[in-house]
Amino acid sequence: MYKYERIVFWSEDDKRFVVDVPELPGCMADGATVAEAIENAEIIIEEWIEVAQETGREIPQPKGRLVYA
């Protein structure tokens, strides 16, 4: 499992759960359930990274959430 932040939300237009991976531009997945959307996002993240490697594109390091004191 990759350590990139994932934002899960319901799309009323699509009637599906959507996962956005903001650290990887354009990287999104969907599913009928939250679990399915997250599972699909793992596949899309892997494919995003593979394409980036093949094309010489920079792959961002996962930043995660900021910690506030």
CSV table of N, CA and C in Angstrom, one decimal:
chain,number,residue,atom,x,y,z
A,1,MET,N,0.8,-1.2,0.0
A,1,MET,CA,0.0,0.0,0.0
A,1,MET,C,0.9,1.2,0.0
A,2,TYR,N,0.5,2.2,-0.8
A,2,TYR,CA,1.3,3.4,-1.0
A,2,TYR,C,0.9,4.4,0.1
A,3,LYS,N,1.7,5.3,0.5
A,3,LYS,CA,1.5,6.2,1.6
A,3,LYS,C,1.0,7.6,1.2
A,4,TYR,N,0.5,7.7,0.0
A,4,TYR,CA,-0.1,9.0,-0.5
A,4,TYR,C,-1.4,9.2,0.2
A,5,GLU,N,-1.7,10.5,0.4
A,5,GLU,CA,-3.0,10.9,1.0
A,5,GLU,C,-4.1,10.6,0.0
A,6,ARG,N,-5.2,10.1,0.5
A,6,ARG,CA,-6.4,9.8,-0.3
A,6,ARG,C,-7.6,10.5,0.3
A,7,ILE,N,-8.3,11.2,-0.6
A,7,ILE,CA,-9.5,11.9,-0.2
A,7,ILE,C,-10.7,11.1,-0.8
A,8,VAL,N,-11.6,10.6,0.1
A,8,VAL,CA,-12.7,9.8,-0.4
A,8,VAL,C,-14.0,10.7,-0.3
A,9,PHE,N,-14.8,10.7,-1.3
A,9,PHE,CA,-16.0,11.5,-1.3
A,9,PHE,C,-17.1,10.9,-2.2
A,10,TRP,N,-18.3,11.2,-1.9
A,10,TRP,CA,-19.4,10.7,-2.7
A,10,TRP,C,-19.7,11.7,-3.8
A,11,SER,N,-19.8,11.1,-5.0
A,11,SER,CA,-20.2,11.9,-6.2
A,11,SER,C,-21.6,11.7,-6.5
A,12,GLU,N,-22.4,12.7,-6.2
A,12,GLU,CA,-23.9,12.6,-6.5
A,12,GLU,C,-24.1,12.5,-8.0
A,13,ASP,N,-23.3,13.1,-8.9
A,13,ASP,CA,-23.4,13.1,-10.3
A,13,ASP,C,-23.2,11.6,-10.8
A,14,ASP,N,-22.2,11.0,-10.3
A,14,ASP,CA,-21.8,9.6,-10.7
A,14,ASP,C,-22.5,8.5,-9.9
A,15,LYS,N,-23.0,8.9,-8.8
A,15,LYS,CA,-23.6,7.9,-7.8
A,15,LYS,C,-22.5,6.8,-7.5
A,16,ARG,N,-21.3,7.3,-7.2
A,16,ARG,CA,-20.2,6.4,-6.9
A,16,ARG,C,-19.3,7.2,-5.8
A,17,PHE,N,-18.6,6.4,-5.1
A,17,PHE,CA,-17.5,6.9,-4.2
A,17,PHE,C,-16.3,7.2,-5.1
A,18,VAL,N,-15.7,8.3,-4.8
A,18,VAL,CA,-14.5,8.7,-5.6
A,18,VAL,C,-13.3,8.9,-4.6
A,19,VAL,N,-12.1,8.5,-5.1
A,19,VAL,CA,-10.9,8.7,-4.3
A,19,VAL,C,-10.0,9.6,-5.1
A,20,ASP,N,-9.6,10.7,-4.6
A,20,ASP,CA,-8.7,11.6,-5.2
A,20,ASP,C,-7.3,11.4,-4.5
A,21,VAL,N,-6.3,11.4,-5.2
A,21,VAL,CA,-4.9,11.3,-4.7
A,21,VAL,C,-4.2,12.6,-5.1
A,22,PRO,N,-4.4,13.6,-4.3
A,22,PRO,CA,-3.9,15.0,-4.7
A,22,PRO,C,-2.4,15.1,-4.9
A,23,GLU,N,-1.6,14.3,-4.3
A,23,GLU,CA,-0.2,14.4,-4.6
A,23,GLU,C,0.3,13.9,-5.9
A,24,LEU,N,-0.6,13.1,-6.6
A,24,LEU,CA,-0.3,12.6,-7.9
A,24,LEU,C,-1.4,13.2,-8.9
A,25,PRO,N,-1.0,14.3,-9.6
A,25,PRO,CA,-2.0,15.0,-10.4
A,25,PRO,C,-2.8,14.1,-11.4
A,26,GLY,N,-4.1,14.2,-11.3
A,26,GLY,CA,-4.9,13.5,-12.2
A,26,GLY,C,-5.2,12.1,-11.7
A,27,CYS,N,-4.7,11.7,-10.6
A,27,CYS,CA,-4.9,10.3,-10.1
A,27,CYS,C,-6.1,10.2,-9.2
A,28,MET,N,-7.1,9.5,-9.8
A,28,MET,CA,-8.4,9.4,-9.2
A,28,MET,C,-9.0,8.0,-9.5
A,29,ALA,N,-9.8,7.5,-8.6
A,29,ALA,CA,-10.5,6.2,-8.9
A,29,ALA,C,-11.9,6.3,-8.3
A,30,ASP,N,-12.8,5.3,-8.7
A,30,ASP,CA,-14.1,5.3,-8.1
A,30,ASP,C,-14.5,3.9,-7.8
A,31,GLY,N,-15.7,3.8,-7.1
A,31,GLY,CA,-16.2,2.4,-6.8
A,31,GLY,C,-17.6,2.6,-6.2
A,32,ALA,N,-18.3,1.5,-6.2
A,32,ALA,CA,-19.7,1.4,-5.7
A,32,ALA,C,-19.7,1.5,-4.2
A,33,THR,N,-18.6,1.1,-3.5
A,33,THR,CA,-18.5,1.2,-2.1
A,33,THR,C,-17.1,1.9,-1.8
A,34,VAL,N,-17.0,2.4,-0.5
A,34,VAL,CA,-15.7,3.0,-0.1
A,34,VAL,C,-14.6,2.1,-0.3
A,35,ALA,N,-14.8,0.8,0.1
A,35,ALA,CA,-13.7,-0.2,0.0
A,35,ALA,C,-13.3,-0.4,-1.4
A,36,GLU,N,-14.3,-0.5,-2.3
A,36,GLU,CA,-14.0,-0.8,-3.7
A,36,GLU,C,-13.3,0.4,-4.3
A,37,ALA,N,-13.7,1.6,-3.9
A,37,ALA,CA,-13.0,2.8,-4.5
A,37,ALA,C,-11.5,2.9,-4.0
A,38,ILE,N,-11.3,2.6,-2.7
A,38,ILE,CA,-9.9,2.6,-2.2
A,38,ILE,C,-9.1,1.5,-2.9
A,39,GLU,N,-9.7,0.3,-3.1
A,39,GLU,CA,-9.0,-0.8,-3.8
A,39,GLU,C,-8.6,-0.4,-5.2
A,40,ASN,N,-9.6,0.2,-5.9
A,40,ASN,CA,-9.3,0.7,-7.2
A,40,ASN,C,-8.2,1.8,-7.2
A,41,ALA,N,-8.2,2.6,-6.2
A,41,ALA,CA,-7.2,3.7,-6.1
A,41,ALA,C,-5.8,3.1,-6.0
A,42,GLU,N,-5.7,2.0,-5.3
A,42,GLU,CA,-4.3,1.4,-5.1
A,42,GLU,C,-3.8,1.0,-6.5
A,43,ILE,N,-4.7,0.4,-7.3
A,43,ILE,CA,-4.3,0.0,-8.7
A,43,ILE,C,-3.9,1.2,-9.5
A,44,ILE,N,-4.7,2.3,-9.4
A,44,ILE,CA,-4.5,3.5,-10.2
A,44,ILE,C,-3.2,4.2,-9.8
A,45,ILE,N,-2.9,4.2,-8.5
A,45,ILE,CA,-1.6,4.7,-8.0
A,45,ILE,C,-0.5,4.0,-8.6
A,46,GLU,N,-0.5,2.7,-8.5
A,46,GLU,CA,0.6,1.9,-9.1
A,46,GLU,C,0.7,2.1,-10.6
A,47,GLU,N,-0.4,2.2,-11.3
A,47,GLU,CA,-0.3,2.5,-12.7
A,47,GLU,C,0.3,3.9,-13.0
A,48,TRP,N,-0.1,4.9,-12.2
A,48,TRP,CA,0.4,6.3,-12.3
A,48,TRP,C,1.9,6.3,-12.1
A,49,ILE,N,2.4,5.6,-11.1
A,49,ILE,CA,3.8,5.5,-10.9
A,49,ILE,C,4.5,4.8,-12.0
A,50,GLU,N,4.0,3.7,-12.5
A,50,GLU,CA,4.6,3.0,-13.6
A,50,GLU,C,4.7,3.9,-14.9
A,51,VAL,N,3.7,4.6,-15.2
A,51,VAL,CA,3.7,5.5,-16.4
A,51,VAL,C,4.7,6.6,-16.1
A,52,ALA,N,4.7,7.2,-14.9
A,52,ALA,CA,5.7,8.2,-14.6
A,52,ALA,C,7.1,7.7,-14.8
A,53,GLN,N,7.4,6.5,-14.4
A,53,GLN,CA,8.8,6.0,-14.5
A,53,GLN,C,9.1,5.8,-16.0
A,54,GLU,N,8.1,5.3,-16.8
A,54,GLU,CA,8.4,5.0,-18.2
A,54,GLU,C,8.6,6.3,-19.0
A,55,THR,N,8.0,7.4,-18.5
A,55,THR,CA,8.1,8.6,-19.3
A,55,THR,C,9.1,9.6,-18.7
A,56,GLY,N,9.7,9.2,-17.6
A,56,GLY,CA,10.7,10.1,-17.0
A,56,GLY,C,10.1,11.2,-16.1
A,57,ARG,N,8.9,11.1,-15.8
A,57,ARG,CA,8.2,12.1,-15.0
A,57,ARG,C,8.6,11.9,-13.5
A,58,GLU,N,8.7,13.1,-12.8
A,58,GLU,CA,9.0,13.0,-11.4
A,58,GLU,C,7.9,12.4,-10.6
A,59,ILE,N,8.3,11.5,-9.7
A,59,ILE,CA,7.3,10.9,-8.8
A,59,ILE,C,7.4,11.6,-7.4
A,60,PRO,N,6.4,12.3,-7.0
A,60,PRO,CA,6.4,12.9,-5.7
A,60,PRO,C,6.6,12.0,-4.5
A,61,GLN,N,7.3,12.4,-3.5
A,61,GLN,CA,7.4,11.6,-2.3
A,61,GLN,C,6.1,11.8,-1.5
A,62,PRO,N,5.5,10.8,-0.9
A,62,PRO,CA,4.3,11.0,-0.1
A,62,PRO,C,4.6,12.0,1.1
A,63,LYS,N,3.8,13.0,1.2
A,63,LYS,CA,3.9,13.9,2.3
A,63,LYS,C,3.1,13.6,3.5
A,64,GLY,N,1.9,13.0,3.3
A,64,GLY,CA,1.0,12.8,4.4
A,64,GLY,C,0.5,14.1,4.9
A,65,ARG,N,-0.2,14.0,6.0
A,65,ARG,CA,-0.8,15.2,6.7
A,65,ARG,C,0.2,15.9,7.6
A,66,LEU,N,0.1,17.2,7.7
A,66,LEU,CA,0.9,17.9,8.6
A,66,LEU,C,0.5,17.7,10.0
A,67,VAL,N,1.5,17.6,10.9
A,67,VAL,CA,1.2,17.4,12.3
A,67,VAL,C,1.2,18.8,13.0
A,68,TYR,N,0.2,19.0,13.7
A,68,TYR,CA,0.0,20.3,14.4
A,68,TYR,C,0.3,20.1,15.9
A,69,ALA,N,1.1,20.9,16.5
A,69,ALA,CA,1.3,20.8,18.0
A,69,ALA,C,0.3,21.5,18.8
